[in-house]
Amino acid sequence: MLLRASRAWARLPRAHLQSHRHASSLSAVLPHTRITPALQQKLTRLTQQHAELVQQLNDNAIEASNMASATKTLSELATPTSLFADWQQCARDLQELHVMMDGGDEDMAEMAKDEAAEMLSRAEGLEKDLIMALAPRDVADEASAILEIRAGAGGDEAALFSADMARMYERFAQLKRWKWEVLAKSEELAGKGIKDLTVNITGKNVFGVLKYETGVHRVQRVPATESQGRIHTSTITVAMLPQPTEIDVQIKESDLKIDLYRASGAGGQHVNTTDSAVRMTHIPTGLVVAMQDERSQHKNKNKALKVLRAKVFELEREKTSAARRSSRNKQIGTGDRSEKIRTYNFPQNRVTDHRINLTLYELDPILSGEGLMNIIEPLQEHYLTQSLLDIEENDA
């Protein structure tokens, strides 16, 4: 992999090479690596397992009854083992380049410095891909999702910010070519604000992309009605629930209590004259969902059941997640709805995600939906890295 500097390196005396080859340790050339010694050991074992399977296949040493399982395992191991081999080569190349940078030849040191910067960038990219390939899969990541937005503290300003956030997520969904279906919506301020909103977002990997949006979002800005120019702080709550299938979550009719009542608010001449609104209670968990946006009682029941199924599914996921966090005594970015996760500061054009201490001065692009991935991608990388703690503990 070494190019310009490698030619100069090859001209050095053999004794010089041997005396300096191990002078630069891995921690020196990759000081911020997340591929810990424990993960390296695991990857080494996976590499050995991959090589053994390949050898067994070449020798026809695998029984026909085990062939499907062996082929599947081989396919699963191919990506992480290949990435690990490339990462190891990058690390070795970096070690040699650092030795050259510390040598007495200034021209060689300058060439080595340029190549080291390129090699470091490549190593970091491989590291990111390795984490993606190695981290435990969340079975819900590929699912569609239910988005809930609720205005919190701040009165009218919170309702206005809820509307801003709804537009951000809707635009983001459009960019991803996902389907946006409003299930329930309660407006305020003549339609300019939103008290609460429930949306079904349908598409591939919706939950996997948006699951870290769950929590309290805080806005700091000067309201239009503020004559003194004082900055007000308001909050809204966002919840992202994976949309399960009927197979994932089976709800018995005997577990449901359904109350019918007349809808309130705007909605046409029939909305307030028939018992079309539905309040659905899941008796085993106590979860309650109300739906009244449709004139049809049947449609409101279907919508309420869809949201209720998602809430029951998420409740079970939270129990599993809490047990996992408790087992390793860590709770970084729990995804709890009460957790303040992000601040949008309008005067400073700043967005700060408090879970990973990420600050971007890109308020408008983020609120337009076009820059939202600039926050989501670092969050995904962070939490995938955190999930590898389980692997290290299990292998310890």
JSON list of C-alpha atoms in Angstrom, two decimals, residues 3 38-39 54 70 125 156 175 197 224 232 245 266 290 297 322 347:
[
{"chain": "A", "resi": 3, "resn": "LEU", "atom": "CA", "xyz": [3.67, 4.24, -2.58]},
{"chain": "A", "resi": 38, "resn": "ALA", "atom": "CA", "xyz": [-10.54, -7.40, 23.07]},
{"chain": "A", "resi": 39, "resn": "LEU", "atom": "CA", "xyz": [-12.17, -6.68, 19.71]},
{"chain": "A", "resi": 54, "resn": "VAL", "atom": "CA", "xyz": [-12.96, -22.22, 3.62]},
{"chain": "A", "resi": 70, "resn": "ALA", "atom": "CA", "xyz": [-21.74, -23.46, 6.97]},
{"chain": "A", "resi": 125, "resn": "GLY", "atom": "CA", "xyz": [-12.98, 4.55, 7.27]},
{"chain": "A", "resi": 156, "resn": "ASP", "atom": "CA", "xyz": [-47.46, 28.71, 22.13]},
{"chain": "A", "resi": 175, "resn": "LEU", "atom": "CA", "xyz": [-35.80, 12.90, 0.70]},
{"chain": "A", "resi": 197, "resn": "LEU", "atom": "CA", "xyz": [-49.00, 14.65, 16.15]},
{"chain": "A", "resi": 224, "resn": "ALA", "atom": "CA", "xyz": [-42.32, 36.87, 17.42]},
{"chain": "A", "resi": 232, "resn": "HIS", "atom": "CA", "xyz": [-37.29, 31.93, 25.46]},
{"chain": "A", "resi": 245, "resn": "THR", "atom": "CA", "xyz": [-46.10, -6.77, 12.09]},
{"chain": "A", "resi": 266, "resn": "ALA", "atom": "CA", "xyz": [-62.91, 20.59, 13.81]},
{"chain": "A", "resi": 290, "resn": "ALA", "atom": "CA", "xyz": [-57.16, 7.55, 21.42]},
{"chain": "A", "resi": 297, "resn": "GLN", "atom": "CA", "xyz": [-65.29, 4.48, 13.63]},
{"chain": "A", "resi": 322, "resn": "ALA", "atom": "CA", "xyz": [-32.99, -2.00, 30.35]},
{"chain": "A", "resi": 347, "resn": "PRO", "atom": "CA", "xyz": [-29.56, 33.23, 17.77]}
]
